[in-house]
Structures are given as structure tokens and as C-alpha cells.
Coordinates of N, CA, C and O in Angstrom, one line a residue:
M1 N -15.3 -25.2 -13.8 CA -15.2 -23.9 -13.2 C -13.8 -23.7 -12.6 O -13.4 -24.6 -11.8
T2 N -13.1 -22.6 -12.9 CA -11.8 -22.4 -12.3 C -11.9 -21.8 -11.0 O -12.7 -20.9 -10.7
E3 N -11.1 -22.3 -10.1 CA -11.0 -21.8 -8.7 C -10.4 -20.4 -8.7 O -9.5 -20.1 -9.4
A4 N -11.0 -19.5 -7.9 CA -10.4 -18.1 -7.8 C -9.0 -18.2 -7.3 O -8.7 -19.0 -6.4
P5 N -8.1 -17.3 -7.8 CA -6.7 -17.3 -7.3 C -6.8 -16.9 -5.8 O -7.6 -16.2 -5.3
R6 N -5.8 -17.5 -5.0 CA -5.7 -17.2 -3.6 C -4.2 -16.8 -3.4 O -3.3 -17.3 -4.0
I7 N -4.1 -15.9 -2.4 CA -2.7 -15.5 -2.0 C -2.6 -15.6 -0.5 O -3.5 -15.1 0.3
F8 N -1.6 -16.3 -0.1 CA -1.3 -16.4 1.4 C -0.4 -15.2 1.6 O 0.7 -15.1 1.2
H9 N -1.0 -14.2 2.3 CA -0.5 -12.9 2.4 C -0.2 -12.4 3.8 O -0.9 -12.7 4.7
N10 N 0.9 -11.6 3.9 CA 1.3 -11.0 5.1 C 1.4 -9.5 4.7 O 2.3 -9.1 4.0
P11 N 0.4 -8.6 5.1 CA 0.5 -7.2 4.7 C 1.7 -6.5 5.2 O 2.0 -5.4 4.7
R12 N 2.4 -7.0 6.2 CA 3.6 -6.3 6.7 C 4.8 -6.6 5.8 O 5.9 -6.0 6.0
C13 N 4.7 -7.5 4.9 CA 5.8 -8.0 4.0 C 5.8 -7.2 2.7 O 4.8 -7.3 2.0
S14 N 6.9 -6.6 2.4 CA 6.9 -5.8 1.1 C 6.7 -6.7 -0.1 O 6.0 -6.3 -1.1
K15 N 7.3 -7.9 -0.2 CA 7.2 -8.8 -1.3 C 5.7 -9.3 -1.4 O 5.2 -9.4 -2.5
S16 N 5.1 -9.5 -0.3 CA 3.7 -9.9 -0.3 C 2.8 -8.8 -0.8 O 1.9 -9.0 -1.7
R17 N 3.0 -7.6 -0.4 CA 2.3 -6.4 -0.9 C 2.5 -6.2 -2.4 O 1.6 -5.9 -3.1
Q18 N 3.8 -6.3 -2.8 CA 4.1 -6.1 -4.2 C 3.4 -7.2 -5.1 O 2.9 -6.9 -6.2
T19 N 3.4 -8.4 -4.6 CA 2.8 -9.5 -5.3 C 1.3 -9.3 -5.5 O 0.7 -9.4 -6.5
L20 N 0.6 -8.9 -4.4 CA -0.8 -8.6 -4.4 C -1.1 -7.4 -5.4 O -2.0 -7.5 -6.2
E21 N -0.3 -6.4 -5.3 CA -0.4 -5.3 -6.2 C -0.3 -5.7 -7.7 O -1.0 -5.3 -8.6
L22 N 0.7 -6.6 -8.0 CA 0.9 -7.1 -9.3 C -0.3 -7.8 -9.8 O -0.8 -7.6 -11.0
L23 N -0.9 -8.7 -9.0 CA -2.1 -9.4 -9.4 C -3.2 -8.4 -9.7 O -3.9 -8.6 -10.7
Q24 N -3.4 -7.4 -8.8 CA -4.5 -6.5 -9.0 C -4.3 -5.6 -10.3 O -5.2 -5.3 -11.0
Q25 N -3.0 -5.3 -10.6 CA -2.7 -4.6 -11.8 C -3.1 -5.4 -13.1 O -3.4 -4.9 -14.1
K26 N -3.1 -6.8 -12.9 CA -3.5 -7.7 -14.0 C -5.0 -7.9 -14.0 O -5.5 -8.8 -14.7
G27 N -5.7 -7.2 -13.1 CA -7.1 -7.3 -13.1 C -7.6 -8.5 -12.3 O -8.8 -8.9 -12.4
I28 N -6.7 -9.1 -11.5 CA -7.1 -10.3 -10.7 C -7.3 -9.8 -9.2 O -6.4 -9.2 -8.6
E29 N -8.4 -10.2 -8.7 CA -8.7 -9.9 -7.3 C -8.7 -11.2 -6.5 O -9.7 -11.9 -6.5
P30 N -7.6 -11.7 -6.0 CA -7.5 -13.0 -5.4 C -8.2 -13.0 -4.0 O -8.4 -11.9 -3.4
E31 N -8.5 -14.2 -3.6 CA -8.9 -14.4 -2.2 C -7.7 -14.2 -1.4 O -6.6 -14.8 -1.6
I32 N -7.7 -13.3 -0.4 CA -6.6 -13.0 0.4 C -6.7 -13.7 1.7 O -7.7 -13.6 2.5
I33 N -5.7 -14.6 2.0 CA -5.6 -15.4 3.2 C -4.5 -14.8 4.0 O -3.3 -14.9 3.7
R34 N -4.8 -14.2 5.1 CA -3.8 -13.7 6.1 C -3.4 -14.8 6.9 O -4.0 -15.1 8.0
Y35 N -2.4 -15.6 6.4 CA -2.1 -16.8 7.0 C -1.5 -16.8 8.4 O -1.5 -17.7 9.1
L36 N -1.0 -15.6 8.8 CA -0.6 -15.4 10.2 C -1.7 -15.5 11.2 O -1.6 -16.0 12.3
E37 N -2.9 -15.0 10.7 CA -4.1 -15.0 11.5 C -4.9 -16.3 11.3 O -5.6 -16.8 12.3
T38 N -4.8 -16.9 10.1 CA -5.6 -18.1 9.8 C -4.6 -19.0 9.1 O -4.5 -19.1 7.9
P39 N -3.8 -19.8 9.9 CA -2.8 -20.7 9.3 C -3.4 -21.8 8.5 O -4.6 -22.2 8.7
P40 N -2.7 -22.2 7.5 CA -3.2 -23.3 6.6 C -3.3 -24.6 7.5 O -2.5 -24.7 8.4
T41 N -4.2 -25.4 7.1 CA -4.3 -26.7 7.7 C -3.2 -27.6 7.2 O -2.5 -27.3 6.2
E42 N -3.0 -28.8 7.8 CA -2.1 -29.7 7.3 C -2.4 -30.1 5.8 O -1.5 -30.2 5.0
Q43 N -3.7 -30.4 5.5 CA -4.0 -30.7 4.2 C -3.7 -29.6 3.2 O -3.3 -29.9 2.1
E44 N -4.0 -28.4 3.6 CA -3.7 -27.2 2.7 C -2.2 -27.1 2.4 O -1.7 -26.9 1.3
L45 N -1.4 -27.3 3.5 CA 0.1 -27.3 3.3 C 0.6 -28.4 2.4 O 1.4 -28.2 1.6
L46 N 0.0 -29.6 2.6 CA 0.4 -30.7 1.8 C 0.1 -30.4 0.3 O 0.9 -30.7 -0.6
H47 N -1.1 -29.8 0.1 CA -1.5 -29.5 -1.3 C -0.6 -28.4 -1.9 O -0.2 -28.6 -3.0
I48 N -0.3 -27.4 -1.1 CA 0.7 -26.4 -1.6 C 2.0 -27.0 -1.9 O 2.6 -26.7 -3.0
L49 N 2.5 -27.8 -1.1 CA 3.8 -28.4 -1.3 C 3.8 -29.3 -2.6 O 4.7 -29.3 -3.4
D50 N 2.7 -30.0 -2.8 CA 2.5 -30.8 -4.0 C 2.5 -29.9 -5.2 O 3.2 -30.2 -6.2
L51 N 1.8 -28.8 -5.2 CA 1.7 -27.9 -6.3 C 3.0 -27.3 -6.6 O 3.4 -27.1 -7.8
L52 N 3.8 -26.9 -5.6 CA 5.1 -26.3 -5.7 C 6.2 -27.4 -6.1 O 7.2 -27.0 -6.6
G53 N 5.9 -28.6 -5.8 CA 6.8 -29.7 -6.1 C 8.1 -29.6 -5.2 O 9.2 -29.8 -5.6
C54 N 7.8 -29.2 -3.9 CA 8.9 -29.1 -3.0 C 8.7 -29.7 -1.6 O 7.6 -30.2 -1.4
E55 N 9.7 -29.7 -0.8 CA 9.6 -30.2 0.5 C 9.4 -29.0 1.5 O 9.7 -27.9 1.2
P56 N 9.0 -29.3 2.7 CA 8.7 -28.2 3.7 C 9.8 -27.2 3.9 O 9.6 -26.0 3.9
R57 N 11.0 -27.7 4.1 CA 12.1 -26.7 4.3 C 12.3 -25.7 3.2 O 12.8 -24.7 3.4
E58 N 11.9 -26.1 2.0 CA 12.1 -25.2 0.8 C 11.1 -24.0 0.9 O 11.4 -23.0 0.2
I59 N 10.1 -24.1 1.7 CA 9.2 -22.9 1.9 C 9.2 -22.4 3.3 O 8.3 -21.7 3.7
M60 N 10.3 -22.8 4.0 CA 10.4 -22.3 5.4 C 11.4 -21.1 5.5 O 12.4 -21.1 4.8
R61 N 11.0 -20.2 6.3 CA 11.9 -19.0 6.5 C 12.9 -19.4 7.6 O 12.7 -19.3 8.8
T62 N 14.0 -20.0 7.1 CA 15.0 -20.5 8.0 C 15.8 -19.5 8.8 O 16.5 -19.9 9.7
K63 N 15.7 -18.2 8.4 CA 16.4 -17.2 9.2 C 15.6 -16.6 10.3 O 16.1 -15.8 11.1
E64 N 14.4 -17.0 10.5 CA 13.6 -16.6 11.6 C 14.1 -17.2 12.9 O 14.5 -18.3 12.9
A65 N 14.0 -16.4 13.9 CA 14.5 -16.9 15.2 C 13.8 -18.2 15.7 O 14.4 -19.1 16.2
E66 N 12.5 -18.3 15.3 CA 11.7 -19.4 15.7 C 12.2 -20.7 15.1 O 12.1 -21.8 15.7
Y67 N 12.8 -20.6 13.9 CA 13.3 -21.8 13.2 C 14.5 -22.4 14.1 O 14.5 -23.6 14.3
R68 N 15.4 -21.5 14.5 CA 16.5 -22.0 15.4 C 16.0 -22.4 16.7 O 16.4 -23.4 17.3
E69 N 15.1 -21.6 17.3 CA 14.6 -21.9 18.7 C 13.9 -23.2 18.8 O 14.0 -23.9 19.8
Q70 N 13.2 -23.6 17.7 CA 12.5 -24.8 17.7 C 13.3 -26.0 17.2 O 12.8 -27.1 17.1
G71 N 14.6 -25.7 16.9 CA 15.5 -26.8 16.4 C 15.1 -27.4 15.1 O 15.3 -28.6 14.9
L72 N 14.5 -26.6 14.2 CA 13.9 -27.1 13.0 C 15.0 -27.4 12.0 O 14.7 -28.0 10.9
D73 N 16.2 -27.1 12.3 CA 17.3 -27.5 11.3 C 17.8 -28.9 11.6 O 18.7 -29.4 10.8
S74 N 17.2 -29.6 12.5 CA 17.6 -31.0 12.8 C 17.3 -31.9 11.7 O 16.1 -32.0 11.2
P75 N 18.3 -32.7 11.2 CA 18.0 -33.6 10.1 C 17.1 -34.8 10.5 O 16.6 -35.5 9.7
E76 N 16.9 -34.9 11.8 CA 16.1 -36.0 12.3 C 14.6 -35.7 12.2 O 13.7 -36.6 12.3
L77 N 14.2 -34.4 11.9 CA 12.8 -34.1 11.8 C 12.3 -34.6 10.4 O 13.0 -34.4 9.4
N78 N 11.1 -35.1 10.4 CA 10.5 -35.6 9.2 C 9.6 -34.6 8.6 O 9.4 -33.5 9.2
R79 N 9.0 -34.9 7.5 CA 8.1 -34.0 6.8 C 6.9 -33.5 7.6 O 6.6 -32.4 7.7
T80 N 6.4 -34.5 8.3 CA 5.2 -34.2 9.2 C 5.6 -33.3 10.3 O 4.9 -32.3 10.6
D81 N 6.8 -33.5 10.9 CA 7.3 -32.6 12.0 C 7.4 -31.2 11.5 O 7.0 -30.2 12.2
L82 N 7.9 -31.0 10.3 CA 8.1 -29.6 9.7 C 6.8 -29.0 9.4 O 6.6 -27.8 9.6
I83 N 5.9 -29.8 8.8 CA 4.6 -29.2 8.5 C 3.8 -28.8 9.8 O 3.2 -27.7 9.8
Q84 N 3.9 -29.6 10.8 CA 3.3 -29.2 12.1 C 3.9 -27.9 12.7 O 3.2 -27.1 13.2
A85 N 5.2 -27.8 12.5 CA 5.9 -26.6 13.0 C 5.4 -25.3 12.2 O 5.2 -24.3 12.8
M86 N 5.1 -25.5 10.9 CA 4.6 -24.3 10.1 C 3.2 -24.0 10.5 O 2.8 -22.8 10.5
I87 N 2.4 -25.0 10.9 CA 1.0 -24.8 11.3 C 1.0 -24.0 12.7 O 0.3 -23.1 12.9
K88 N 1.9 -24.5 13.6 CA 2.0 -23.9 14.9 C 2.6 -22.5 14.9 O 2.2 -21.7 15.6
T89 N 3.5 -22.3 14.0 CA 4.2 -21.0 13.9 C 4.2 -20.6 12.4 O 5.2 -20.7 11.7
P90 N 3.1 -20.1 11.9 CA 2.9 -19.7 10.5 C 3.9 -18.7 10.0 O 4.2 -18.6 8.8
K91 N 4.5 -18.0 10.9 CA 5.6 -17.0 10.5 C 6.7 -17.7 9.8 O 7.4 -17.1 9.0
L92 N 6.9 -19.0 10.0 CA 7.9 -19.7 9.3 C 7.7 -20.0 7.9 O 8.6 -20.4 7.1
I93 N 6.4 -19.8 7.4 CA 6.1 -20.1 6.0 C 6.5 -18.9 5.1 O 6.2 -17.8 5.4
E94 N 7.2 -19.3 4.1 CA 7.7 -18.2 3.1 C 6.4 -17.5 2.5 O 5.4 -18.1 2.4
R95 N 6.6 -16.3 2.2 CA 5.5 -15.5 1.7 C 5.9 -14.7 0.5 O 7.1 -14.3 0.4
P96 N 5.0 -14.3 -0.3 CA 3.6 -14.8 -0.4 C 3.6 -16.1 -1.2 O 4.5 -16.3 -2.0
I97 N 2.6 -16.9 -1.1 CA 2.3 -18.0 -1.9 C 1.0 -17.8 -2.6 O 0.0 -17.4 -2.0
V98 N 1.0 -17.9 -3.9 CA -0.2 -17.7 -4.7 C -0.6 -19.0 -5.4 O 0.3 -19.8 -5.9
L99 N -1.9 -19.3 -5.3 CA -2.4 -20.5 -5.9 C -3.4 -20.0 -7.0 O -4.2 -19.2 -6.8
A100 N -3.2 -20.6 -8.2 CA -4.1 -20.2 -9.3 C -4.0 -21.3 -10.4 O -2.9 -21.8 -10.7
N101 N -5.1 -21.6 -11.0 CA -5.1 -22.5 -12.2 C -4.5 -23.9 -11.9 O -3.8 -24.5 -12.7
G102 N -4.7 -24.4 -10.6 CA -4.2 -25.7 -10.3 C -2.7 -25.7 -10.1 O -2.0 -26.7 -10.1
K103 N -2.1 -24.5 -9.9 CA -0.6 -24.4 -9.7 C -0.4 -23.5 -8.5 O -1.3 -22.8 -8.0
A104 N 0.9 -23.4 -8.1 CA 1.3 -22.5 -7.0 C 2.7 -21.9 -7.4 O 3.5 -22.5 -8.1
A105 N 2.9 -20.7 -6.8 CA 4.2 -20.0 -6.9 C 4.4 -19.2 -5.7 O 3.5 -18.7 -5.1
V106 N 5.7 -19.1 -5.4 CA 6.1 -18.2 -4.3 C 6.5 -16.9 -5.0 O 7.3 -16.9 -5.9
G107 N 6.0 -15.8 -4.4 CA 6.2 -14.5 -5.0 C 7.5 -13.9 -4.6 O 7.5 -12.7 -4.1
R108 N 8.6 -14.6 -4.8 CA 9.9 -14.0 -4.6 C 10.8 -14.4 -5.8 O 11.3 -15.5 -5.8
P109 N 10.9 -13.5 -6.7 CA 10.3 -12.1 -6.8 C 8.8 -12.2 -7.2 O 8.4 -13.2 -7.6
P110 N 8.1 -11.1 -7.0 CA 6.7 -11.1 -7.3 C 6.3 -11.6 -8.7 O 5.3 -12.2 -8.9
E111 N 7.2 -11.3 -9.6 CA 6.9 -11.8 -11.0 C 6.8 -13.3 -11.2 O 6.3 -13.7 -12.2
N112 N 7.3 -14.0 -10.2 CA 7.2 -15.5 -10.3 C 5.7 -15.9 -10.5 O 5.5 -17.0 -11.1
V113 N 4.8 -15.2 -9.9 CA 3.4 -15.6 -9.9 C 2.8 -15.5 -11.3 O 1.8 -16.1 -11.6
L114 N 3.4 -14.7 -12.2 CA 2.9 -14.5 -13.5 C 2.9 -15.8 -14.3 O 2.1 -16.0 -15.2
N115 N 3.8 -16.7 -13.9 CA 3.9 -18.0 -14.6 C 2.7 -18.9 -14.4 O 2.6 -19.9 -15.2
I116 N 1.9 -18.7 -13.4 CA 0.8 -19.6 -13.1 C -0.5 -19.0 -13.4 O -1.6 -19.6 -13.3
L117 N -0.6 -17.8 -14.0 CA -1.8 -17.1 -14.3 C -2.3 -17.5 -15.6 O -1.6 -17.8 -16.5

């Protein structure tokens, strides 16, 4: 049985809204996870990173004030430190992230998610 697609969504973000709309236009009603209200767990973030094949900084919003304020650009921080920062401050997680068919994609641009459907 295939797991229903999920989108880590921020309704205030235009790219996130566009990605959700694109999925819906394709007849897909994903599970919507408002990750600012319900941050992913450490295990979920590890799973997402594995599916994306990337490291934490690659899905962090490095231009957010919180990134600088928390000193997250420090090369001394390890993977666990960065994951914990994203859990504590989910605003730092790039959006949207879509999970479907055992794969993941960041919807920047929204059409990126079509590759995993």
C-alpha cells in the first residue's frame, strides 16, 4: 500500500501555496502538515534528509534572522545540532517539502515535486 503524499506546508508562503495547488490540480490531496505549528520530530527530519540526499544546512533558510541569531553558520555545529535547531525553530526549515512514493522534493520551484509523483 502506498503512503499518501504529505506536504510540509506554510500557508503564508507563496511557493508552498503554489506547490499545494499544483498537487491538487494533479488530483492529489496530500496530508497537509503545518510544520510551524507541528514541527517534525528528529526522526522525521532524519528521514526527510535521507530521502532528499542532503545535509541539514541544505534545507535551512539561512537568510532568516534566527539563523544568524542562533549562530547556526558556525562550522563547529554538527548534524545533530542543526537538526535540533530546526525542531526548536521550524521557521528555519525550507518550504515546502513534499513526500510521496518513498521520495522527497523541495517545492522550489513548485514543479520540482512532479519528479516524485
